[in-house]
Coordinates of C-alpha atoms in Angstrom, one line a residue:
X28 CA 18.0 74.7 -1.9
X29 CA 19.0 77.8 0.0
X30 CA 19.6 78.1 3.7
X31 CA 20.0 81.8 4.5
X32 CA 23.1 83.1 2.8
X33 CA 25.5 80.4 4.1
X34 CA 24.6 77.3 2.0
X35 CA 23.1 76.6 -1.4
X36 CA 22.8 73.3 -3.2
X37 CA 23.0 74.5 -6.8
X38 CA 22.6 71.1 -8.6
X39 CA 22.6 67.4 -7.9
X40 CA 22.3 64.7 -10.6
X41 CA 22.9 61.0 -10.9
X42 CA 25.8 59.8 -13.0
X43 CA 27.4 56.5 -14.0
X44 CA 29.6 56.6 -11.0
X45 CA 27.3 58.1 -8.4
X46 CA 25.3 61.2 -7.6
X47 CA 27.3 64.4 -8.3
X48 CA 26.5 67.6 -6.5
X49 CA 27.5 71.2 -6.9
X50 CA 27.1 73.5 -3.9
X51 CA 28.0 76.9 -2.7
X52 CA 28.6 78.0 0.8
X53 CA 30.1 80.8 3.0
X54 CA 32.1 80.5 6.1
X55 CA 31.8 83.7 8.1
X56 CA 35.2 83.3 9.7
X57 CA 36.8 83.2 6.3
X58 CA 35.2 86.4 5.1
X59 CA 32.5 87.4 2.6
X60 CA 33.4 84.9 -0.2
X61 CA 31.6 82.2 -2.0
X62 CA 33.1 78.7 -1.8
X63 CA 32.1 76.3 -4.6
X64 CA 32.4 72.6 -3.9
X65 CA 31.8 69.4 -5.8
X66 CA 30.9 66.1 -4.1
X67 CA 30.5 62.6 -5.5
X68 CA 28.1 60.9 -3.1
X69 CA 29.6 61.8 0.3
X70 CA 33.1 62.3 -1.0
X71 CA 34.5 65.8 -1.6
X72 CA 36.1 66.0 -5.0
X73 CA 37.1 69.7 -5.2
X74 CA 36.7 73.1 -3.6
X75 CA 37.4 76.6 -4.9
X76 CA 39.1 77.2 -1.5
X77 CA 42.2 75.3 -2.8
X78 CA 43.1 75.9 -6.4
X79 CA 46.8 76.9 -6.3
X80 CA 48.0 73.5 -7.6
X81 CA 45.2 73.3 -10.2
X82 CA 46.5 76.6 -11.6
X83 CA 50.1 75.5 -11.2
X84 CA 49.3 72.3 -13.3
X85 CA 48.7 74.5 -16.3
X86 CA 51.4 77.0 -15.5
X87 CA 54.1 74.4 -14.9
X88 CA 53.0 72.1 -17.7
X89 CA 52.9 74.9 -20.4
X90 CA 56.1 76.5 -19.1
X91 CA 57.8 73.3 -20.1
X92 CA 56.0 73.1 -23.5
X93 CA 57.9 74.6 -26.4
X94 CA 56.5 76.4 -29.4
X95 CA 53.5 78.5 -30.4
X96 CA 50.0 77.7 -31.6
X97 CA 49.7 75.1 -28.9
X98 CA 47.0 72.4 -28.9
X99 CA 46.3 71.3 -25.3
X100 CA 44.2 68.6 -23.7
X101 CA 43.0 69.0 -20.1
X102 CA 41.8 65.8 -18.6
X103 CA 39.2 66.5 -15.9
X104 CA 37.1 69.7 -15.9
X105 CA 36.2 70.1 -12.3
X106 CA 35.6 73.8 -11.5
X107 CA 37.6 74.8 -14.5
X108 CA 40.7 76.3 -12.8
X109 CA 43.3 74.3 -14.8
X110 CA 41.5 74.9 -18.1
X111 CA 41.2 78.7 -17.6
X112 CA 44.8 78.9 -16.4
X113 CA 45.8 77.2 -19.7
X114 CA 43.9 79.7 -21.7
X115 CA 45.8 82.6 -20.1
X116 CA 48.9 81.4 -22.0
X117 CA 48.7 83.4 -25.3
X118 CA 50.4 80.5 -27.1
X119 CA 47.4 78.2 -26.6
X120 CA 45.4 78.1 -29.8
X121 CA 43.1 75.2 -29.0
X122 CA 42.0 73.6 -25.7
X123 CA 40.2 70.2 -25.6
X124 CA 38.6 69.5 -22.2
X125 CA 37.9 65.8 -21.7
X126 CA 35.3 65.2 -19.0
X127 CA 33.5 62.0 -18.2
X128 CA 30.5 63.5 -16.5
X129 CA 28.1 65.5 -18.6
X130 CA 26.6 67.3 -15.6
X131 CA 30.0 68.9 -15.0
X132 CA 30.2 70.2 -18.6
X133 CA 26.6 71.4 -18.2
X134 CA 27.5 73.5 -15.1
X135 CA 30.1 75.4 -17.1
X136 CA 27.9 75.8 -20.2
X137 CA 25.1 77.2 -18.0
X138 CA 27.3 79.4 -16.0
X139 CA 26.6 77.7 -12.7
X140 CA 30.3 77.8 -11.7
X141 CA 32.3 81.0 -11.4
X142 CA 34.6 80.3 -14.4
X143 CA 32.0 78.6 -16.5
X144 CA 31.2 81.4 -18.9
X145 CA 34.8 82.5 -19.3
X146 CA 35.8 79.0 -20.3
X147 CA 32.8 78.2 -22.5
X148 CA 32.7 81.5 -24.3
X149 CA 36.4 81.3 -25.3
X150 CA 36.4 80.2 -28.9
X151 CA 39.6 78.1 -28.3
X152 CA 37.7 75.8 -25.9
X153 CA 36.0 72.5 -27.0
X154 CA 34.4 70.0 -24.5
X155 CA 34.8 66.3 -25.2
X156 CA 32.5 64.1 -23.1
X157 CA 34.1 60.8 -22.5
X158 CA 36.5 58.8 -20.3
X159 CA 40.0 60.3 -20.4
X160 CA 41.5 56.9 -19.4
X161 CA 39.7 55.1 -22.3
X162 CA 40.6 57.7 -24.9
X163 CA 44.2 57.8 -23.7
X164 CA 44.9 54.3 -24.7
X165 CA 43.0 54.1 -28.0
X166 CA 45.0 53.1 -31.1
X167 CA 45.4 56.0 -33.5
X168 CA 42.9 54.5 -36.0
X169 CA 40.3 54.2 -33.3
X170 CA 40.3 57.8 -32.3
X171 CA 42.0 59.4 -29.3
X172 CA 41.1 62.6 -27.5
X173 CA 39.8 64.4 -30.5
X174 CA 36.7 62.7 -32.0
X175 CA 36.9 65.1 -34.9
X176 CA 40.4 64.2 -35.9
X177 CA 41.3 60.6 -35.0
X178 CA 45.0 59.8 -34.4
X179 CA 46.1 63.4 -34.0
X180 CA 48.8 64.6 -31.6
X181 CA 48.9 67.4 -29.0
X182 CA 51.6 69.7 -27.6
X183 CA 50.6 69.1 -24.0
X184 CA 48.2 66.9 -21.9
X185 CA 47.3 68.2 -18.4
X186 CA 45.6 65.6 -16.1
X187 CA 43.7 66.2 -12.9
X188 CA 41.2 63.4 -12.2
X189 CA 42.3 61.0 -9.5
X190 CA 43.5 62.2 -6.1
X191 CA 46.9 60.5 -6.8
X192 CA 48.2 57.5 -8.7
X193 CA 47.2 55.4 -5.6
X194 CA 44.1 57.3 -4.4
X195 CA 41.7 56.7 -7.2
X196 CA 38.2 57.8 -7.9
X197 CA 37.4 54.4 -9.3
X198 CA 39.5 51.2 -9.1
X199 CA 39.4 50.7 -12.8
X200 CA 41.6 53.8 -13.2
X201 CA 44.6 51.9 -11.7
X202 CA 45.5 50.4 -15.1
X203 CA 46.3 53.9 -16.5
X204 CA 49.3 54.4 -14.1
X205 CA 51.5 51.8 -15.9
X206 CA 54.2 51.9 -18.5
X207 CA 52.0 50.4 -21.1
X208 CA 49.1 52.8 -20.7
X209 CA 51.2 55.9 -20.2
X210 CA 53.1 54.8 -23.3
X211 CA 49.9 54.6 -25.3
X212 CA 48.9 58.0 -24.1
X213 CA 52.3 59.4 -25.1
X214 CA 51.5 58.4 -28.7
X215 CA 49.1 61.4 -28.6
X216 CA 51.8 63.8 -27.7
X217 CA 54.1 65.5 -30.2
X218 CA 57.8 64.9 -29.9
X219 CA 59.1 67.3 -27.4
X220 CA 55.6 67.8 -25.9
X221 CA 54.6 67.5 -22.3
X222 CA 52.5 65.4 -20.0
X223 CA 51.7 67.0 -16.6
X224 CA 49.6 65.7 -13.8
X225 CA 48.2 67.0 -10.4
X226 CA 48.4 64.9 -7.3
X227 CA 47.1 65.4 -3.7
X228 CA 50.0 63.4 -2.3
X229 CA 53.8 63.7 -2.2
X230 CA 56.2 62.4 -4.8
X231 CA 55.4 58.7 -5.7
X232 CA 58.6 56.9 -6.4
X233 CA 56.9 54.1 -8.3
X234 CA 55.0 56.5 -10.6
X235 CA 58.1 58.5 -11.2
X236 CA 59.8 55.3 -12.4
X237 CA 56.9 54.7 -14.8
X238 CA 57.2 58.2 -16.1
X239 CA 60.9 57.9 -16.6
X240 CA 60.4 54.7 -18.7
X241 CA 58.3 56.7 -21.2
X242 CA 59.5 60.4 -20.9
X243 CA 62.5 62.5 -20.2
X244 CA 63.1 65.5 -17.9
X245 CA 60.7 64.1 -15.3
X246 CA 60.2 66.5 -12.4
X247 CA 57.7 66.4 -9.4
X248 CA 57.0 70.0 -8.3
X249 CA 55.7 70.7 -4.7
X250 CA 53.0 73.4 -4.7
X251 CA 52.4 74.9 -1.2
X252 CA 49.3 76.9 0.0
X253 CA 47.8 78.0 3.2
X254 CA 45.0 75.9 4.6
X255 CA 42.8 78.0 6.9
X256 CA 41.0 74.9 8.2
X257 CA 44.2 73.5 9.7
X258 CA 45.9 76.9 10.2
X259 CA 49.1 75.7 8.5
X260 CA 50.7 75.3 5.1
X261 CA 49.5 72.3 2.9
X262 CA 50.8 71.1 -0.4
X263 CA 50.0 69.3 -3.6
X264 CA 52.3 68.0 -6.3
X265 CA 52.5 68.5 -10.1
X266 CA 54.4 65.9 -12.2
X267 CA 55.9 67.3 -15.4
X268 CA 57.4 65.0 -18.1
X269 CA 58.7 65.6 -21.6
X270 CA 58.3 63.3 -24.6
X271 CA 61.6 62.6 -26.3
X272 CA 62.2 64.2 -29.7

């Protein structure tokens, strides 16, 4: 559906957790640029207007990850900014993108989003359709993030799904932000490897305590960016934690 040059609904499909919609719009006051947005029902999930922290998730997470020939998991595909930022690190040899919603994977494979072709055409990229939270807590003999190689470990896991450890897309996700579940996920990280996570909110003391129970060198980075809608600086946060070893 196209309304002049200012708004286009590119795709809308039902999913297991509600209708998901991809749309593109322009705001004349912000210049001649396309803004891509994803909505779940009436809730905004993401916008290409604000991607600084999504990029920083990859940059900060991988900067803390030692070694070469890195195998990386990105949990949550979205508009692809974290995944593409990860691929810009020449040390990354393999990228698994775990995404629950098949329509979102399809948008990238069909080139309906700006970074879709760049991500899909990179031979290091592989999409895994499934629940990050379910795959994170599987026992090694049951699988894990890589269905082709059950029980394997990765150098880094970068997560951007919920708005924060408290502001969840679905209530069932709450069980992930516990010592037990985070500990299970850490079993899929190599010793010395990194877990990093994006949040829309400030540092969460309770979640920091959970991370410190499982990891070392736990840091919460503040990423600032200009918000033209509010005419002021806004911020997101990125948690980075290292597995002992």
